[in-house]
Structures are given as C-alpha cells and as structure tokens.
Amino acid sequence: MQIVRNLAGYSFGRSDLVRRAMAKKKASVMAAERRNFVYGNEEEGVKGCIANGIPEEVANKIYDDMTEFAKYAFNKSHAAAYAVVAYQTAWLKYYYPIEFMAALMTSVKDHNSKVLEYSMTCRQMGIEILGPDINEGFSEFSVSNGKIRFGMSAIKGIGTSVIEAIVEEREKNGLFTSMEDFMMRLSTKEVNKHTLENFIKSGAFDCLEGTRKQKLQVLPIMLDNIAREKKDSMEGQMSLFDMGDEELSKANQIVYPNVGEFEREEYLALEKEMLGIYISGHPLEEYIGLMQKNCTRISKDFLLEEDGGQTGASDVQDGENVVIGGLLIDKTVRATRTNSIMAILKLEDLYGTTEVVVFPRDYEKNKALLNIDSKLFIKGKAKIEEDRGNKVICQKVIPFEEIPCELWLRFKDIAAFEKEEQNLYQTMLPYDGKDRVCIYAEKEKQVKRLSAGKSVDARRLAGQGALSYLGKDSVAIKELLIK
C-alpha cells in the first residue's frame, strides 16, 4: 500500500483496493492496476510511476515483485496471532478431538455447508455423528459417550425456548419414556403438532418406542387424547388413567400400527429436510470410491472463501476443465431469447451442492438423463462469477451406471477356463453390452481380454447373479475413468 502511494500517487483508499486484489488473486483487477501503477489514470486521480520519474521497466519490475510477494507474504502481527491460534487449536484437536469438533460444528451451526464439511471430517477421524435426541441432546452440539450428538437447535423450526424447556424438564423430572409422556410433561405453548413432526422426522424421538413412520401415523390421535386428558385434568375430572386399574390404563394406550419404517431414501430425505444434512447415512455413500476416482472437483471447491466479511477466491479456477458427480436434486428448465430450452441444475455431493448450467445444445442431447434423484457425473468448465456464484457449464452428462468398466473373471488356470469357455459364452449371450471381459488365469498369472464382439453389460450380468456358479471371489467389476 505504501509502495503504490509513494511511487504512483495512489490515495489511501485506492491503495487498499490494490492490496485486496492481490490478497484475493484477482488477475483481471491486477492487470488493470498494473496499467494505472505504471502509466497513471488521470480520470481516477492516479499519477503513475512514469510521471514521477520512475522508468517504465523499473515500475513493471516493482509491480512484478509485489505480485510475487503477495502469493506468500503475510502481515507480521496477523501471522503471529494466527500462529498462536493455530497452535492452540492443533493442540485441542489432537488431545480433545471429539470436544474440539463438537465446538467447531457449534460455531458454524447456521451454515449447512460448513456443518456438512466438518461432519465429513469427523467421519474421516473415526468420530461418529449421532442424531439429535430429546433425552440426551442440548441446543448445541455435544459429546455423548465418545461421539458427537447433533444439536437440537439445528432442527428446522425448533426454537431455543423449546429446547430450554425440554432440557429443564428432563433434568428436573427424569428422561422421557414415551411420546405421550413427552407431550404430557410439556405445555402446548412449547410443543405443538408441527414441532413434534419435526422432532420425529429428524430422529430426535428415536430413543422412544416406535419407528418414525409409526410415530407420524399415531401423532394426530395421540395429540387429541393428550389434549382431552389435560382439559379434563384442568376441570378437575378424574380420567380413566387416574382410576388405578392398570389393565384399563393399558387398554386405553395407543398401539402403534404395524407399518414398519420408511424406505431408506424417504427416511434420509426427511432427515435432510429437517437438519439440512444427512446423519444416518447418505444416498451416495456406496458410490464414494467411484466418485473419488472420477471427480476432479467437489462442491466445496466452488465456494467463495470468507475473509473478515469480504468474499474471496474459490479453489477452482475460471475456465478449468472439471468433472463433478452427485445426486440431481433440482432442475429448472427455461427458454432462452431464441426460444431454445436450457436448464439450471443443482448437483449434490457429500459436501454440498454445485450449480450446473446446461445450454440448449447440450440440454437437447442429455435431457433424457436429467431426472431428479439421478446419480450423475458432469463434465464441463468452471465458471467463476463472484457476484453471481460459481457454477459448471455442462459439456457432457454420464450416469453413474454408465461409467465404463471391465468384467474380470478368475480361473484356477488356463485349462479351467478352456473347459468352461463355451458355457461362459452362452451365459454371457443375453447380456450384450459395451464392457470388455478379462480372464485371469491364477496359476499362469496371465490375463486374456476377450474380443470386443464378446463385450457385455457387466453390472447387469454380475448383479443378476448369472455368473454365481464361478464363485463370489471369482467375479469382479473394475470401473474405469471417465473419458
């Protein structure tokens, strides 16, 4: 800042803009400022180095040095403070990893993308994340038996006053034993139908009898019964439960219907709706290896960093060729000025979402693949726009199930393969596809790749058990990289 002020006549305010552009590595701004620094800009009140008697070559060399220096330099007072904080947090994370991560997640509880990022870090550290729980949880993230318990304040529509009332009642009169017990012990001002539904969907009632699906089904009846009980109690009337007949009491208790639990995808979707992230699992967890192998970028790479309230740069570069993968959770189709059809997609991976723009030509080619809940890889170019959000411009769509692969079959030796060869070809005949078949002879340690004419649909062939007679350990699918 002092260099550009003293040598090129910048004002204090404008010198800070140069400092910010360097810190955020904004190449276009830096290129424009180079011209101002060296040659000046009369309209903006910048005199320039040449006007101050500094040769053009020297001015450019100074600007090059400043740019290079900005790549690694840091203010000394900031560096010292950050070093202390870094040391303290490293010590805490090493010696108290569970408590540290719980506190870290509490600090970002209002930012789903950060909570998701840190929950993935916990899994990598071997720390289990537990869902919210009305009998154990608190407003913030907490530690429970060596695991992290999700904070109840993260549940959609649950206010701090409700959580405080729950914790106070729990600590005063003991754990809640059933949904009826929970509703009887808290007032209607604190919990209503909407609150109870959100507790059920988020898993906060999993510690009580019944599945989430069962609880949602009996909730309206239970609410009516509890309301009637409370009304009778206020009016001084004796209820059936007060008559001391245990059998009569049991007969009036609500029986959960035999409806089982929600299908896994719906179960997880309700959880995501309430908490903003998946806790019990993730629709993509079985594809983690496939995604790690093929994706060059993940959603958090596209996030703009925040630095002191200012928006900074993202990890990904403008124009970078990328491959991202995930679940298609939203699609908006719109018409262009020429009445062609394009789409804006939201692709969710394990860390968050990325916006994908599909222009008309590519939309027409791929529209049959762009269905909500489809698992897709997107090849394209990164588009970095600080004011409008970062995105990917789609060039190619590849469903997970269409990732090229090879079918590997292991035989004891070449003779064993030759003995089984014709039968194998007959088995493969109904499963025509694009995947090559590789034969491995264990004794000779030789690999034989069958001709392209004998290619198969490897996933369907293996998935339907057509080759089970060869033995489970003799059939494997090797997924290849996206081309």
XYZ file of C-alpha atoms in Angstrom:
483
model
C 0.000 0.000 0.000
C 2.858 2.361 0.819
C 4.650 1.497 -2.443
C 1.677 2.366 -4.690
C 1.000 5.559 -2.686
C 4.579 6.855 -2.696
C 5.619 5.780 -6.194
C 2.405 6.094 -8.202
C 0.372 8.636 -6.226
C -2.452 6.344 -5.101
C -4.832 7.531 -2.397
C -5.093 5.581 0.872
C -8.466 4.138 -0.188
C -7.313 3.072 -3.628
C -4.137 1.526 -2.254
C -6.311 -0.743 -0.097
C -8.191 -1.886 -3.226
C -4.863 -2.953 -4.737
C -3.966 -4.772 -1.524
C -7.319 -6.583 -1.579
C -6.965 -7.551 -5.259
C -3.517 -9.009 -4.563
C -4.702 -10.910 -1.492
C -7.613 -12.442 -3.418
C -5.501 -13.063 -6.529
C -7.940 -11.275 -8.839
C -5.943 -11.424 -12.071
C -8.145 -9.092 -14.134
C -8.078 -6.381 -11.449
C -4.315 -6.790 -11.036
C -3.764 -6.390 -14.789
C -5.810 -3.174 -14.816
C -3.967 -1.812 -11.778
C -0.606 -2.504 -13.415
C -1.523 -0.008 -16.152
C -2.600 2.541 -13.548
C 0.525 1.966 -11.441
C 2.955 2.323 -14.350
C 1.226 4.830 -16.668
C -1.290 6.520 -14.368
C -5.013 7.155 -14.753
C -5.957 10.821 -14.916
C -9.702 10.167 -14.679
C -9.278 8.314 -11.389
C -6.659 10.648 -9.948
C -3.699 8.240 -10.199
C -0.465 9.974 -11.297
C 1.546 6.826 -12.141
C 5.225 5.907 -11.752
C 6.426 7.295 -15.089
C 5.023 10.728 -14.260
C 7.001 10.551 -11.010
C 10.263 9.950 -12.870
C 10.433 6.176 -12.436
C 11.393 4.328 -15.663
C 8.745 2.036 -17.188
C 10.973 -1.055 -16.916
C 11.693 -0.388 -13.230
C 7.999 0.261 -12.473
C 6.985 -3.038 -14.099
C 9.723 -4.880 -12.183
C 8.462 -3.414 -8.898
C 4.891 -4.435 -9.754
C 6.072 -7.977 -10.619
C 7.860 -8.181 -7.260
C 4.739 -7.029 -5.402
C 2.568 -9.596 -7.201
C 5.010 -12.420 -6.495
C 5.398 -11.328 -2.878
C 1.606 -11.336 -2.391
C 1.475 -15.062 -3.179
C 3.060 -15.974 0.163
C 3.530 -12.813 2.256
C 1.508 -12.096 5.374
C 1.351 -9.173 7.775
C 3.647 -9.916 10.752
C 1.178 -9.018 13.507
C -1.506 -11.148 11.841
C 0.926 -14.005 11.323
C 1.927 -14.016 14.995
C -1.702 -14.025 16.185
C -2.693 -16.755 13.737
C 0.306 -18.837 14.750
C -0.813 -18.786 18.396
C -4.410 -19.677 17.477
C -3.211 -22.398 15.096
C -1.031 -23.926 17.810
C -3.844 -23.817 20.373
C -6.413 -25.376 18.047
C -3.954 -28.026 16.861
C -3.296 -28.968 20.497
C -7.015 -29.151 21.276
C -7.795 -31.135 18.134
C -5.051 -33.652 18.950
C -5.761 -34.151 22.665
C -9.528 -33.483 22.704
C -10.656 -34.274 19.128
C -14.305 -35.024 19.946
C -14.830 -31.947 22.129
C -12.955 -29.804 19.609
C -15.026 -30.944 16.632
C -18.282 -30.554 18.602
C -17.334 -26.957 19.440
C -16.251 -26.310 15.856
C -19.579 -27.579 14.479
C -21.480 -25.447 17.021
C -19.603 -22.377 15.784
C -20.945 -22.917 12.232
C -24.339 -24.443 13.091
C -26.184 -21.888 10.922
C -24.126 -22.742 7.833
C -25.138 -26.144 6.441
C -22.207 -26.381 4.033
C -19.708 -25.972 6.887
C -21.571 -28.383 9.190
C -21.528 -30.910 6.363
C -17.826 -30.353 5.702
C -16.911 -30.815 9.378
C -19.168 -33.855 9.755
C -17.247 -35.472 6.884
C -14.001 -34.568 8.661
C -15.338 -36.279 11.792
C -16.032 -39.461 9.841
C -12.504 -39.400 8.436
C -11.212 -39.026 12.026
C -13.318 -42.009 13.122
C -15.715 -39.848 15.165
C -19.341 -40.920 14.899
C -22.024 -38.243 14.499
C -25.265 -39.041 16.326
C -28.620 -37.503 15.502
C -30.473 -35.112 17.818
C -32.049 -36.744 20.885
C -34.622 -35.320 23.316
C -33.208 -37.486 26.128
C -29.516 -36.685 25.590
C -29.111 -33.675 23.356
C -28.810 -29.970 24.047
C -29.209 -26.858 21.953
C -25.588 -27.049 20.761
C -23.502 -29.960 19.514
C -22.335 -32.012 22.492
C -20.228 -35.034 23.392
C -22.018 -38.299 24.196
C -20.032 -41.444 25.080
C -17.140 -40.614 22.782
C -19.409 -39.476 19.951
C -20.818 -36.124 18.829
C -24.510 -35.538 19.418
C -26.210 -33.225 16.914
C -27.568 -30.027 18.493
C -31.363 -29.772 18.679
C -31.213 -26.116 17.624
C -30.233 -27.361 14.163
C -33.681 -28.948 13.711
C -35.843 -26.885 11.371
C -38.490 -24.853 13.198
C -37.240 -25.609 16.727
C -36.614 -22.501 18.814
C -34.222 -22.058 21.717
C -37.071 -21.657 24.222
C -38.467 -25.083 23.302
C -35.079 -26.756 23.794
C -34.529 -24.989 27.116
C -37.944 -26.214 28.334
C -37.116 -29.794 27.264
C -33.716 -29.822 28.986
C -35.121 -28.220 32.144
C -37.978 -30.751 32.377
C -35.626 -33.649 31.654
C -33.142 -32.629 34.331
C -35.894 -31.944 36.881
C -38.120 -34.999 36.404
C -36.041 -37.553 34.516
C -35.859 -38.893 30.986
C -38.898 -39.017 28.726
C -40.266 -42.565 28.444
C -42.691 -42.234 25.523
C -44.237 -39.714 23.158
C -47.274 -39.498 25.441
C -45.012 -38.820 28.408
C -43.183 -36.102 26.454
C -46.427 -34.371 25.457
C -47.966 -34.601 28.923
C -44.915 -33.053 30.594
C -44.570 -30.071 28.247
C -47.146 -27.373 27.598
C -48.855 -26.773 24.251
C -47.048 -23.429 24.092
C -43.747 -25.284 23.993
C -44.614 -28.198 21.694
C -47.319 -28.361 19.041
C -48.065 -30.701 16.141
C -45.536 -29.013 13.853
C -42.795 -29.194 16.494
C -43.500 -32.864 17.205
C -43.473 -33.768 13.496
C -40.079 -32.106 13.100
C -38.711 -33.958 16.125
C -39.920 -37.272 14.669
C -38.593 -36.644 11.144
C -35.197 -35.506 12.437
C -34.782 -38.617 14.604
C -34.921 -36.777 17.955
C -37.600 -39.266 19.112
C -35.698 -42.383 18.015
C -34.863 -43.073 21.667
C -38.577 -43.730 22.297
C -40.736 -46.676 21.265
C -41.804 -46.960 17.626
C -40.382 -46.191 14.200
C -40.505 -42.737 12.645
C -43.266 -43.847 10.291
C -45.329 -45.292 13.153
C -44.930 -42.166 15.249
C -46.069 -39.862 12.443
C -49.155 -42.021 11.876
C -50.312 -42.067 15.519
C -49.375 -38.450 16.261
C -52.815 -36.861 15.465
C -54.676 -39.414 17.630
C -52.166 -39.046 20.424
C -52.458 -35.246 20.354
C -56.253 -35.460 20.642
C -56.003 -37.852 23.587
C -53.416 -35.734 25.399
C -55.440 -32.542 24.837
C -58.525 -34.228 26.260
C -56.566 -35.549 29.247
C -55.169 -32.107 30.026
C -58.564 -30.475 29.656
C -60.223 -32.992 31.997
C -57.401 -32.534 34.485
C -57.845 -28.758 34.480
C -61.603 -29.167 35.021
C -60.986 -31.455 37.976
C -62.425 -34.527 36.282
C -60.963 -37.932 37.010
C -59.695 -39.734 33.915
C -59.644 -43.458 33.327
C -55.884 -43.370 33.940
C -56.462 -41.998 37.451
C -58.733 -44.884 38.485
C -55.820 -47.139 39.383
C -56.748 -50.005 37.082
C -53.524 -50.870 35.239
C -55.314 -53.131 32.776
C -57.777 -50.369 31.934
C -54.884 -47.938 31.538
C -53.095 -50.285 29.139
C -56.275 -50.828 27.154
C -56.512 -47.083 26.505
C -52.892 -46.672 25.418
C -52.368 -46.132 21.716
C -50.994 -49.144 19.848
C -48.519 -48.394 17.067
C -49.733 -49.738 13.685
C -47.670 -52.454 12.028
C -46.394 -50.243 9.179
C -42.650 -50.699 9.658
C -40.266 -47.880 8.760
C -39.923 -45.539 5.777
C -37.925 -46.758 2.782
C -34.290 -45.715 3.170
C -34.418 -42.903 0.586
C -37.539 -41.324 2.122
C -36.112 -41.813 5.626
C -32.944 -39.950 4.647
C -34.849 -37.283 2.692
C -36.958 -36.381 5.755
C -33.816 -36.219 7.876
C -32.131 -33.930 5.345
C -35.231 -31.729 5.220
C -35.151 -31.246 8.996
C -31.395 -30.995 9.614
C -30.019 -29.661 6.355
C -27.629 -32.625 6.121
C -27.814 -36.417 6.247
C -26.929 -38.030 9.597
C -27.980 -41.692 9.409
C -26.410 -42.221 6.019
C -26.195 -40.685 2.551
C -27.716 -41.770 -0.780
C -24.234 -41.538 -2.285
C -22.245 -43.390 0.388
C -21.967 -46.603 -1.655
C -20.525 -44.569 -4.547
C -17.783 -42.781 -2.598
C -14.998 -44.814 -4.241
C -16.426 -44.261 -7.725
C -16.708 -40.511 -7.125
C -13.231 -40.179 -5.638
C -11.824 -41.952 -8.681
C -13.600 -39.794 -11.276
C -14.303 -36.369 -9.757
C -11.623 -33.732 -10.184
C -13.547 -31.267 -8.018
C -16.125 -31.379 -5.222
C -18.804 -28.846 -4.305
C -16.823 -27.068 -1.573
C -14.096 -26.222 -4.127
C -16.595 -23.838 -5.728
C -17.414 -21.973 -2.505
C -16.112 -18.449 -2.178
C -13.963 -18.081 0.919
C -14.979 -15.528 3.536
C -12.237 -13.357 4.981
C -13.247 -10.746 7.518
C -16.658 -10.327 5.931
C -15.181 -9.961 2.449
C -15.741 -12.507 -0.281
C -12.550 -14.083 -1.554
C -11.470 -16.567 -4.165
C -12.588 -20.173 -4.556
C -10.243 -23.121 -5.032
C -11.361 -23.787 -8.583
C -10.139 -21.544 -11.418
C -12.270 -19.879 -14.071
C -12.302 -21.957 -17.266
C -10.878 -25.034 -15.545
C -11.948 -28.379 -17.017
C -13.748 -30.258 -14.252
C -15.634 -33.452 -13.520
C -18.144 -33.302 -10.667
C -20.533 -36.005 -9.502
C -23.563 -36.426 -7.308
C -27.313 -36.545 -6.945
C -29.500 -34.308 -9.136
C -31.747 -32.616 -6.546
C -33.193 -29.700 -8.524
C -33.797 -28.775 -12.151
C -35.161 -25.524 -13.567
C -35.972 -25.507 -17.275
C -36.203 -22.147 -19.022
C -36.426 -20.700 -22.504
C -33.652 -18.560 -23.995
C -34.202 -15.398 -26.034
C -34.305 -17.568 -29.149
C -36.933 -19.860 -27.541
C -34.457 -22.701 -27.168
C -34.657 -24.755 -23.979
C -31.864 -24.818 -21.387
C -31.658 -25.951 -17.751
C -30.151 -24.918 -14.417
C -29.310 -27.931 -12.230
C -28.306 -28.448 -8.629
C -25.975 -31.405 -8.160
C -25.400 -32.554 -4.581
C -22.353 -34.476 -3.437
C -21.224 -35.423 0.075
C -20.135 -31.853 0.849
C -22.890 -29.663 -0.597
C -24.333 -28.544 -3.929
C -22.955 -27.160 -7.173
C -24.914 -25.216 -9.771
C -24.711 -26.604 -13.312
C -25.783 -24.673 -16.422
C -26.867 -26.783 -19.402
C -27.139 -24.714 -22.568
C -29.689 -25.661 -25.302
C -27.452 -27.816 -27.488
C -26.264 -29.953 -24.574
C -29.716 -29.989 -22.952
C -31.262 -31.454 -26.095
C -28.621 -34.220 -26.137
C -28.897 -35.055 -22.438
C -32.439 -34.163 -21.317
C -33.479 -37.837 -21.023
C -30.756 -38.296 -18.372
C -31.575 -35.198 -16.324
C -34.155 -36.652 -13.952
C -34.470 -35.649 -10.286
C -32.658 -38.120 -7.962
C -30.477 -39.377 -10.835
C -26.851 -40.041 -9.917
C -24.707 -38.282 -12.492
C -21.220 -37.179 -13.412
C -20.982 -33.813 -15.189
C -18.010 -32.908 -17.366
C -17.646 -29.224 -18.094
C -15.872 -25.950 -17.497
C -15.875 -23.966 -14.272
C -17.405 -20.510 -14.478
C -16.262 -18.234 -11.657
C -18.513 -15.239 -11.029
C -18.064 -13.667 -7.617
C -21.248 -11.613 -7.860
C -23.473 -14.388 -9.244
C -21.990 -17.522 -7.720
C -19.671 -20.152 -9.160
C -21.010 -22.861 -11.436
C -20.156 -25.516 -14.014
C -21.018 -25.138 -17.688
C -22.088 -28.645 -18.740
C -20.440 -30.325 -21.721
C -21.252 -33.985 -21.048
C -23.549 -35.993 -18.732
C -22.627 -39.541 -17.649
C -24.959 -41.539 -15.357
C -23.131 -43.472 -12.639
C -24.318 -46.770 -14.088
C -22.811 -45.926 -17.486
C -19.261 -45.405 -16.248
C -17.146 -47.701 -18.428
C -15.931 -50.819 -16.689
C -14.366 -54.241 -17.250
C -15.660 -57.600 -16.065
C -12.842 -59.671 -14.555
C -13.253 -63.437 -14.193
C -10.705 -65.531 -12.329
C -9.992 -69.176 -13.126
C -7.642 -71.626 -11.429
C -5.600 -71.988 -14.611
C -5.923 -71.721 -18.400
C -7.186 -75.308 -18.646
C -10.040 -74.498 -16.238
C -11.038 -71.546 -18.406
C -10.897 -73.540 -21.636
C -13.073 -76.230 -20.066
C -15.685 -73.634 -19.094
C -15.245 -71.338 -22.109
C -18.246 -72.309 -24.276
C -20.628 -72.444 -21.319
C -19.383 -68.987 -20.300
C -20.109 -67.554 -23.745
C -23.649 -68.976 -23.653
C -24.207 -67.406 -20.220
C -22.965 -64.023 -21.477
C -25.082 -64.035 -24.660
C -28.256 -62.364 -23.227
C -26.173 -59.626 -21.581
C -24.769 -57.847 -24.621
C -23.123 -54.506 -23.800
C -20.034 -52.307 -24.066
C -17.881 -53.683 -21.222
C -14.852 -55.811 -22.044
C -14.358 -59.186 -20.347
C -10.942 -60.020 -18.889
C -9.957 -63.573 -17.956
C -7.285 -64.077 -15.301
C -5.554 -67.463 -15.054
C -4.244 -67.652 -11.493
C -1.648 -70.386 -11.933
C -0.017 -68.882 -15.013
C -0.658 -65.284 -13.860
C -1.884 -64.468 -17.361
C -4.615 -62.073 -18.485
C -6.699 -62.678 -21.601
C -9.008 -59.903 -22.832
C -11.901 -61.255 -24.862
C -12.629 -59.615 -28.206
C -14.904 -56.564 -28.429
C -17.534 -58.817 -30.007
C -17.935 -60.568 -26.653
C -18.431 -57.380 -24.631
C -21.222 -57.437 -22.046
C -23.296 -55.271 -19.713
C -21.050 -56.101 -16.757
C -23.181 -54.612 -13.983
C -26.359 -56.339 -15.135
C -24.585 -59.655 -15.690
C -22.946 -59.636 -12.260
C -25.919 -58.043 -10.495
C -28.371 -60.718 -11.645
C -26.099 -63.495 -10.428
C -25.702 -65.139 -13.822
C -22.048 -65.948 -13.025
C -22.568 -67.040 -9.420
C -21.592 -70.599 -10.369
C -17.994 -69.374 -10.768
C -17.871 -68.344 -7.103
C -18.230 -64.941 -5.438
C -14.473 -64.303 -5.296
C -14.031 -65.090 -8.992
C -16.176 -62.259 -10.375
C -15.221 -58.594 -10.090
C -16.078 -55.327 -11.813
C -13.253 -52.875 -12.420
C -14.590 -49.372 -13.051
C -12.568 -47.244 -15.445
C -12.042 -43.493 -15.509
C -14.427 -41.172 -17.378
C -13.062 -40.351 -20.814
